[in-house]
JSON list of C-alpha atoms and ligand atoms in Angstrom, two decimals:
[
{"chain": "A", "resi": 907, "resn": "MET", "atom": "CA", "xyz": [81.28, 16.54, 37.81]},
{"chain": "A", "resi": 908, "resn": "SER", "atom": "CA", "xyz": [83.42, 16.21, 34.79]},
{"chain": "A", "resi": 909, "resn": "TYR", "atom": "CA", "xyz": [83.84, 12.51, 34.34]},
{"chain": "A", "resi": 910, "resn": "THR", "atom": "CA", "xyz": [85.70, 10.56, 31.76]},
{"chain": "A", "resi": 911, "resn": "LEU", "atom": "CA", "xyz": [83.48, 8.10, 29.93]},
{"chain": "A", "resi": 912, "resn": "PRO", "atom": "CA", "xyz": [84.72, 5.05, 31.92]},
{"chain": "A", "resi": 913, "resn": "GLU", "atom": "CA", "xyz": [84.18, 6.91, 35.22]},
{"chain": "A", "resi": 914, "resn": "PHE", "atom": "CA", "xyz": [80.71, 7.90, 34.20]},
{"chain": "A", "resi": 915, "resn": "LEU", "atom": "CA", "xyz": [79.80, 4.38, 33.09]},
{"chain": "A", "resi": 916, "resn": "ALA", "atom": "CA", "xyz": [81.12, 2.93, 36.34]},
{"chain": "A", "resi": 917, "resn": "HIS", "atom": "CA", "xyz": [78.87, 5.28, 38.31]},
{"chain": "A", "resi": 918, "resn": "ALA", "atom": "CA", "xyz": [75.87, 4.56, 36.15]},
{"chain": "A", "resi": 919, "resn": "ILE", "atom": "CA", "xyz": [76.27, 0.80, 36.59]},
{"chain": "A", "resi": 920, "resn": "ALA", "atom": "CA", "xyz": [76.67, 1.20, 40.36]},
{"chain": "A", "resi": 921, "resn": "MET", "atom": "CA", "xyz": [73.53, 3.32, 40.50]},
{"chain": "A", "resi": 922, "resn": "GLU", "atom": "CA", "xyz": [71.45, 0.86, 38.51]},
{"chain": "A", "resi": 923, "resn": "GLU", "atom": "CA", "xyz": [72.63, -2.01, 40.68]},
{"chain": "A", "resi": 924, "resn": "GLU", "atom": "CA", "xyz": [71.79, -0.11, 43.81]},
{"chain": "A", "resi": 925, "resn": "ALA", "atom": "CA", "xyz": [68.33, 0.72, 42.46]},
{"chain": "A", "resi": 926, "resn": "ALA", "atom": "CA", "xyz": [67.77, -2.92, 41.46]},
{"chain": "A", "resi": 927, "resn": "GLU", "atom": "CA", "xyz": [68.64, -4.13, 44.96]},
{"chain": "A", "resi": 928, "resn": "ARG", "atom": "CA", "xyz": [66.45, -1.58, 46.69]},
{"chain": "A", "resi": 929, "resn": "TYR", "atom": "CA", "xyz": [63.51, -2.35, 44.40]},
{"chain": "A", "resi": 930, "resn": "LEU", "atom": "CA", "xyz": [63.81, -6.02, 45.11]},
{"chain": "A", "resi": 931, "resn": "GLU", "atom": "CA", "xyz": [63.74, -5.32, 48.86]},
{"chain": "A", "resi": 932, "resn": "LEU", "atom": "CA", "xyz": [60.73, -3.08, 48.44]},
{"chain": "A", "resi": 933, "resn": "ALA", "atom": "CA", "xyz": [58.95, -5.68, 46.31]},
{"chain": "A", "resi": 934, "resn": "ASP", "atom": "CA", "xyz": [59.53, -8.36, 48.95]},
{"chain": "A", "resi": 935, "resn": "MET", "atom": "CA", "xyz": [58.40, -6.02, 51.67]},
{"chain": "A", "resi": 936, "resn": "MET", "atom": "CA", "xyz": [55.17, -5.17, 49.87]},
{"chain": "A", "resi": 937, "resn": "GLU", "atom": "CA", "xyz": [54.56, -8.83, 49.11]},
{"chain": "A", "resi": 938, "resn": "SER", "atom": "CA", "xyz": [54.92, -9.85, 52.73]},
{"chain": "A", "resi": 939, "resn": "HIS", "atom": "CA", "xyz": [52.29, -7.24, 53.56]},
{"chain": "A", "resi": 940, "resn": "ARG", "atom": "CA", "xyz": [50.03, -8.56, 50.83]},
{"chain": "A", "resi": 941, "resn": "ASN", "atom": "CA", "xyz": [50.21, -5.49, 48.71]},
{"chain": "A", "resi": 942, "resn": "ASP", "atom": "CA", "xyz": [50.59, -7.41, 45.48]},
{"chain": "A", "resi": 943, "resn": "GLU", "atom": "CA", "xyz": [49.94, -4.47, 43.18]},
{"chain": "A", "resi": 944, "resn": "VAL", "atom": "CA", "xyz": [52.70, -2.30, 44.52]},
{"chain": "A", "resi": 945, "resn": "SER", "atom": "CA", "xyz": [54.93, -5.34, 44.84]},
{"chain": "A", "resi": 946, "resn": "ALA", "atom": "CA", "xyz": [54.45, -6.00, 41.13]},
{"chain": "A", "resi": 947, "resn": "LEU", "atom": "CA", "xyz": [55.35, -2.41, 40.34]},
{"chain": "A", "resi": 948, "resn": "PHE", "atom": "CA", "xyz": [58.58, -2.70, 42.32]},
{"chain": "A", "resi": 949, "resn": "ARG", "atom": "CA", "xyz": [59.40, -5.99, 40.61]},
{"chain": "A", "resi": 950, "resn": "ASP", "atom": "CA", "xyz": [59.01, -4.24, 37.27]},
{"chain": "A", "resi": 951, "resn": "MET", "atom": "CA", "xyz": [61.29, -1.43, 38.44]},
{"chain": "A", "resi": 952, "resn": "HIS", "atom": "CA", "xyz": [63.78, -4.05, 39.61]},
{"chain": "A", "resi": 953, "resn": "ARG", "atom": "CA", "xyz": [63.77, -5.64, 36.16]},
{"chain": "A", "resi": 954, "resn": "TYR", "atom": "CA", "xyz": [64.13, -2.29, 34.38]},
{"chain": "A", "resi": 955, "resn": "SER", "atom": "CA", "xyz": [67.11, -1.40, 36.51]},
{"chain": "A", "resi": 956, "resn": "LEU", "atom": "CA", "xyz": [68.82, -4.69, 35.67]},
{"chain": "A", "resi": 957, "resn": "LYS", "atom": "CA", "xyz": [68.01, -4.27, 32.00]},
{"chain": "A", "resi": 958, "resn": "HIS", "atom": "CA", "xyz": [69.42, -0.80, 32.05]},
{"chain": "A", "resi": 959, "resn": "ARG", "atom": "CA", "xyz": [72.55, -1.99, 33.83]},
{"chain": "A", "resi": 960, "resn": "ASP", "atom": "CA", "xyz": [73.01, -4.72, 31.23]},
{"chain": "A", "resi": 961, "resn": "SER", "atom": "CA", "xyz": [72.65, -2.29, 28.36]},
{"chain": "A", "resi": 962, "resn": "ILE", "atom": "CA", "xyz": [75.24, -0.01, 29.98]},
{"chain": "A", "resi": 963, "resn": "ARG", "atom": "CA", "xyz": [77.54, -3.01, 30.34]},
{"chain": "A", "resi": 964, "resn": "GLU", "atom": "CA", "xyz": [77.11, -3.72, 26.66]},
{"chain": "A", "resi": 965, "resn": "ARG", "atom": "CA", "xyz": [78.06, -0.14, 25.95]},
{"chain": "A", "resi": 966, "resn": "VAL", "atom": "CA", "xyz": [81.16, -0.62, 28.12]},
{"chain": "A", "resi": 967, "resn": "GLY", "atom": "CA", "xyz": [82.25, -3.65, 26.14]},
{"chain": "A", "resi": 968, "resn": "SER", "atom": "CA", "xyz": [85.88, -4.37, 26.85]},
{"chain": "A", "resi": 969, "resn": "THR", "atom": "CA", "xyz": [86.65, -0.89, 28.22]},
{"chain": "A", "resi": 970, "resn": "GLU", "atom": "CA", "xyz": [88.30, -1.16, 31.60]},
{"chain": "A", "resi": 971, "resn": "LEU", "atom": "CA", "xyz": [86.22, 0.62, 34.23]},
{"chain": "A", "resi": 972, "resn": "PRO", "atom": "CA", "xyz": [87.72, 2.28, 37.27]},
{"chain": "A", "resi": 973, "resn": "LYS", "atom": "CA", "xyz": [86.85, 0.83, 40.69]},
{"chain": "A", "resi": 974, "resn": "LEU", "atom": "CA", "xyz": [84.67, 3.24, 42.61]},
{"chain": "A", "resi": 975, "resn": "LYS", "atom": "CA", "xyz": [86.11, 3.79, 46.06]},
{"chain": "A", "resi": 976, "resn": "SER", "atom": "CA", "xyz": [83.08, 5.64, 47.26]},
{"chain": "A", "resi": 977, "resn": "TRP", "atom": "CA", "xyz": [80.19, 7.32, 45.62]},
{"chain": "A", "resi": 978, "resn": "GLN", "atom": "CA", "xyz": [77.48, 9.64, 46.78]},
{"chain": "A", "resi": 979, "resn": "TYR", "atom": "CA", "xyz": [74.44, 8.31, 45.06]},
{"chain": "A", "resi": 980, "resn": "ARG", "atom": "CA", "xyz": [73.38, 5.37, 47.10]},
{"chain": "A", "resi": 981, "resn": "TRP", "atom": "CA", "xyz": [69.72, 5.33, 48.00]},
{"chain": "A", "resi": 982, "resn": "ARG", "atom": "CA", "xyz": [68.87, 7.28, 51.08]},
{"chain": "A", "resi": 983, "resn": "THR", "atom": "CA", "xyz": [66.29, 6.80, 53.72]},
{"chain": "A", "resi": 984, "resn": "PRO", "atom": "CA", "xyz": [64.79, 10.00, 55.10]},
{"chain": "A", "resi": 985, "resn": "PRO", "atom": "CA", "xyz": [67.51, 11.65, 57.17]},
{"chain": "A", "resi": 986, "resn": "GLU", "atom": "CA", "xyz": [65.44, 11.75, 60.35]},
{"chain": "A", "resi": 987, "resn": "MET", "atom": "CA", "xyz": [65.17, 7.94, 60.43]},
{"chain": "A", "resi": 988, "resn": "GLY", "atom": "CA", "xyz": [67.55, 5.15, 61.24]},
{"chain": "A", "resi": 989, "resn": "ASP", "atom": "CA", "xyz": [67.42, 2.06, 59.05]},
{"chain": "A", "resi": 990, "resn": "GLU", "atom": "CA", "xyz": [65.18, 0.08, 61.42]},
{"chain": "A", "resi": 991, "resn": "ASP", "atom": "CA", "xyz": [62.63, 2.89, 61.67]},
{"chain": "A", "resi": 992, "resn": "ALA", "atom": "CA", "xyz": [62.70, 3.28, 57.94]},
{"chain": "A", "resi": 993, "resn": "PHE", "atom": "CA", "xyz": [61.73, -0.34, 57.49]},
{"chain": "A", "resi": 994, "resn": "ASP", "atom": "CA", "xyz": [58.59, 0.02, 59.64]},
{"chain": "A", "resi": 995, "resn": "TYR", "atom": "CA", "xyz": [57.79, 3.26, 57.99]},
{"chain": "A", "resi": 996, "resn": "MET", "atom": "CA", "xyz": [57.96, 1.87, 54.50]},
{"chain": "A", "resi": 997, "resn": "ILE", "atom": "CA", "xyz": [55.52, -0.92, 55.15]},
{"chain": "A", "resi": 998, "resn": "GLU", "atom": "CA", "xyz": [52.92, 1.60, 54.00]},
{"chain": "A", "resi": 999, "resn": "ALA", "atom": "CA", "xyz": [52.82, 1.47, 50.20]},
{"chain": "A", "resi": 1000, "resn": "TYR", "atom": "CA", "xyz": [52.54, 5.22, 50.01]},
{"chain": "A", "resi": 1001, "resn": "ASN", "atom": "CA", "xyz": [55.74, 5.76, 51.97]},
{"chain": "A", "resi": 1002, "resn": "ALA", "atom": "CA", "xyz": [57.59, 3.09, 50.00]},
{"chain": "A", "resi": 1003, "resn": "LEU", "atom": "CA", "xyz": [56.59, 4.83, 46.78]},
{"chain": "A", "resi": 1004, "resn": "LYS", "atom": "CA", "xyz": [57.67, 8.20, 48.14]},
{"chain": "A", "resi": 1005, "resn": "TYR", "atom": "CA", "xyz": [61.00, 6.75, 49.19]},
{"chain": "A", "resi": 1006, "resn": "ALA", "atom": "CA", "xyz": [61.57, 5.29, 45.74]},
{"chain": "A", "resi": 1007, "resn": "ARG", "atom": "CA", "xyz": [60.51, 8.55, 44.13]},
{"chain": "A", "resi": 1008, "resn": "ALA", "atom": "CA", "xyz": [62.93, 10.64, 46.20]},
{"chain": "A", "resi": 1009, "resn": "ASN", "atom": "CA", "xyz": [65.79, 8.40, 45.11]},
{"chain": "A", "resi": 1010, "resn": "GLU", "atom": "CA", "xyz": [64.74, 8.41, 41.47]},
{"chain": "A", "resi": 1011, "resn": "VAL", "atom": "CA", "xyz": [64.71, 12.20, 41.60]},
{"chain": "A", "resi": 1012, "resn": "ARG", "atom": "CA", "xyz": [68.24, 12.19, 42.98]},
{"chain": "A", "resi": 1013, "resn": "ALA", "atom": "CA", "xyz": [69.36, 9.91, 40.16]},
{"chain": "A", "resi": 1014, "resn": "MET", "atom": "CA", "xyz": [67.67, 12.14, 37.60]},
{"chain": "A", "resi": 1015, "resn": "GLU", "atom": "CA", "xyz": [69.30, 15.25, 39.08]},
{"chain": "A", "resi": 1016, "resn": "TYR", "atom": "CA", "xyz": [72.66, 13.53, 39.14]},
{"chain": "A", "resi": 1017, "resn": "TYR", "atom": "CA", "xyz": [72.46, 12.67, 35.43]},
{"chain": "A", "resi": 1018, "resn": "ARG", "atom": "CA", "xyz": [71.26, 16.16, 34.62]},
{"chain": "A", "resi": 1019, "resn": "SER", "atom": "CA", "xyz": [74.15, 17.73, 36.46]},
{"chain": "A", "resi": 1020, "resn": "VAL", "atom": "CA", "xyz": [76.55, 15.50, 34.52]},
{"chain": "A", "resi": 1021, "resn": "THR", "atom": "CA", "xyz": [74.90, 16.59, 31.26]},
{"chain": "A", "resi": 1022, "resn": "GLY", "atom": "CA", "xyz": [75.41, 20.20, 32.24]},
{"chain": "A", "resi": 1023, "resn": "GLU", "atom": "CA", "xyz": [78.97, 19.92, 33.43]},
{"chain": "A", "resi": 1024, "resn": "SER", "atom": "CA", "xyz": [80.70, 17.29, 31.39]},
{"chain": "A", "resi": 1025, "resn": "GLY", "atom": "CA", "xyz": [83.15, 18.30, 28.73]},
{"chain": "A", "resi": 1026, "resn": "ASP", "atom": "CA", "xyz": [82.96, 14.90, 27.05]},
{"chain": "A", "resi": 1027, "resn": "ALA", "atom": "CA", "xyz": [80.37, 14.77, 24.27]},
{"chain": "A", "resi": 1028, "resn": "GLU", "atom": "CA", "xyz": [79.60, 11.08, 24.72]},
{"chain": "A", "resi": 1029, "resn": "VAL", "atom": "CA", "xyz": [79.23, 11.42, 28.49]},
{"chain": "A", "resi": 1030, "resn": "LYS", "atom": "CA", "xyz": [76.88, 14.35, 27.91]},
{"chain": "A", "resi": 1031, "resn": "ARG", "atom": "CA", "xyz": [74.80, 12.40, 25.43]},
{"chain": "A", "resi": 1032, "resn": "LEU", "atom": "CA", "xyz": [74.50, 9.30, 27.60]},
{"chain": "A", "resi": 1033, "resn": "ALA", "atom": "CA", "xyz": [73.78, 11.31, 30.75]},
{"chain": "A", "resi": 1034, "resn": "GLY", "atom": "CA", "xyz": [70.98, 13.09, 28.90]},
{"chain": "A", "resi": 1035, "resn": "GLU", "atom": "CA", "xyz": [69.53, 9.76, 27.84]},
{"chain": "A", "resi": 1036, "resn": "PHE", "atom": "CA", "xyz": [69.74, 8.36, 31.37]},
{"chain": "A", "resi": 1037, "resn": "ALA", "atom": "CA", "xyz": [68.21, 11.50, 32.89]},
{"chain": "A", "resi": 1038, "resn": "ALA", "atom": "CA", "xyz": [65.22, 11.08, 30.57]},
{"chain": "A", "resi": 1039, "resn": "GLU", "atom": "CA", "xyz": [64.87, 7.47, 31.67]},
{"chain": "A", "resi": 1040, "resn": "GLU", "atom": "CA", "xyz": [64.93, 8.45, 35.34]},
{"chain": "A", "resi": 1041, "resn": "GLN", "atom": "CA", "xyz": [62.31, 11.06, 34.64]},
{"chain": "A", "resi": 1042, "resn": "GLU", "atom": "CA", "xyz": [60.07, 8.32, 33.28]},
{"chain": "A", "resi": 1043, "resn": "HIS", "atom": "CA", "xyz": [60.56, 6.38, 36.50]},
{"chain": "A", "resi": 1044, "resn": "VAL", "atom": "CA", "xyz": [59.64, 9.44, 38.55]},
{"chain": "A", "resi": 1045, "resn": "GLU", "atom": "CA", "xyz": [56.51, 9.89, 36.45]},
{"chain": "A", "resi": 1046, "resn": "ALA", "atom": "CA", "xyz": [55.54, 6.24, 36.84]},
{"chain": "A", "resi": 1047, "resn": "LEU", "atom": "CA", "xyz": [55.89, 6.53, 40.61]},
{"chain": "A", "resi": 1048, "resn": "ASP", "atom": "CA", "xyz": [53.88, 9.75, 40.61]},
{"chain": "A", "resi": 1049, "resn": "GLU", "atom": "CA", "xyz": [51.07, 7.97, 38.85]},
{"chain": "A", "resi": 1050, "resn": "TRP", "atom": "CA", "xyz": [51.07, 5.27, 41.50]},
{"chain": "A", "resi": 1051, "resn": "LEU", "atom": "CA", "xyz": [51.23, 7.80, 44.29]},
{"chain": "A", "resi": 1052, "resn": "GLY", "atom": "CA", "xyz": [48.15, 9.44, 42.82]},
{"chain": "A", "resi": 1053, "resn": "ARG", "atom": "CA", "xyz": [46.29, 6.14, 43.13]},
{"chain": "A", "resi": 1054, "resn": "THR", "atom": "CA", "xyz": [47.60, 5.12, 46.53]},
{"chain": "A", "resi": 1055, "resn": "THR", "atom": "CA", "xyz": [45.89, 5.92, 49.77]},
{"chain": "A", "resi": 1056, "resn": "ARG", "atom": "CA", "xyz": [47.91, 8.15, 51.95]},
{"chain": "A", "resi": 1057, "resn": "PRO", "atom": "CA", "xyz": [48.52, 6.86, 55.46]},
{"chain": "A", "resi": 1058, "resn": "SER", "atom": "CA", "xyz": [47.54, 9.15, 58.31]},
{"chain": "A", "resi": 1059, "resn": "GLN", "atom": "CA", "xyz": [51.16, 10.04, 58.89]},
{"chain": "A", "resi": 1060, "resn": "THR", "atom": "CA", "xyz": [52.98, 11.07, 55.77]},
{"chain": "A", "resi": 1061, "resn": "TRP", "atom": "CA", "xyz": [56.09, 12.84, 54.73]},
{"chain": "A", "resi": 1062, "resn": "GLU", "atom": "CA", "xyz": [53.81, 15.70, 53.79]},
{"chain": "A", "resi": 1063, "resn": "GLN", "atom": "CA", "xyz": [53.39, 16.52, 57.44]},
{"chain": "A", "resi": 1064, "resn": "ASP", "atom": "CA", "xyz": [57.07, 16.24, 58.16]},
{"chain": "A", "resi": 1065, "resn": "PRO", "atom": "CA", "xyz": [59.49, 18.91, 57.20]},
{"chain": "A", "resi": 1066, "resn": "GLU", "atom": "CA", "xyz": [60.57, 18.07, 53.67]},
{"chain": "A", "resi": 1067, "resn": "PRO", "atom": "CA", "xyz": [64.04, 16.53, 53.64]},
{"chain": "A", "resi": 1068, "resn": "THR", "atom": "CA", "xyz": [66.20, 19.13, 51.96]},
{"chain": "A", "resi": 1069, "resn": "ARG", "atom": "CA", "xyz": [69.44, 17.23, 51.67]},
{"chain": "B", "resi": 771, "resn": "ZN", "atom": "ZN1", "xyz": [65.34, 4.88, 37.74]}
]
């Protein structure tokens, strides 16, 4: 993944926007099931994603960004589930947190792979910074998972999604 700086920034903005949208959905979902604590966490994550997007936009300034035709880093529901199933499934706070965590890990791994492969020093530097930020998100979600009651049926009992 050897991106030019504008390509990289365009991906990073798209990823933050995607994360912001998903967190808002999760926050609303938790709220409608009266899980205010986890809802508040997701609202914070929503805000952080928007803040991060805005700071990337500032970095972009007047640079023209390429339009992304398609990109691989949209959030994923577990592969064995359709979207409707996933919704029911994520009503459990634990599963919602796991879902968010899996996607944060993907974002972190994406940024790390860019750090490793990019030939552009600025892309490398920014990707390293973003990877560290995603790692903080993963850690925050881990903390919450540690405090959240596991439902009787969890991803732990399912084969771990490998892709
Ligand atoms: Zn994140």
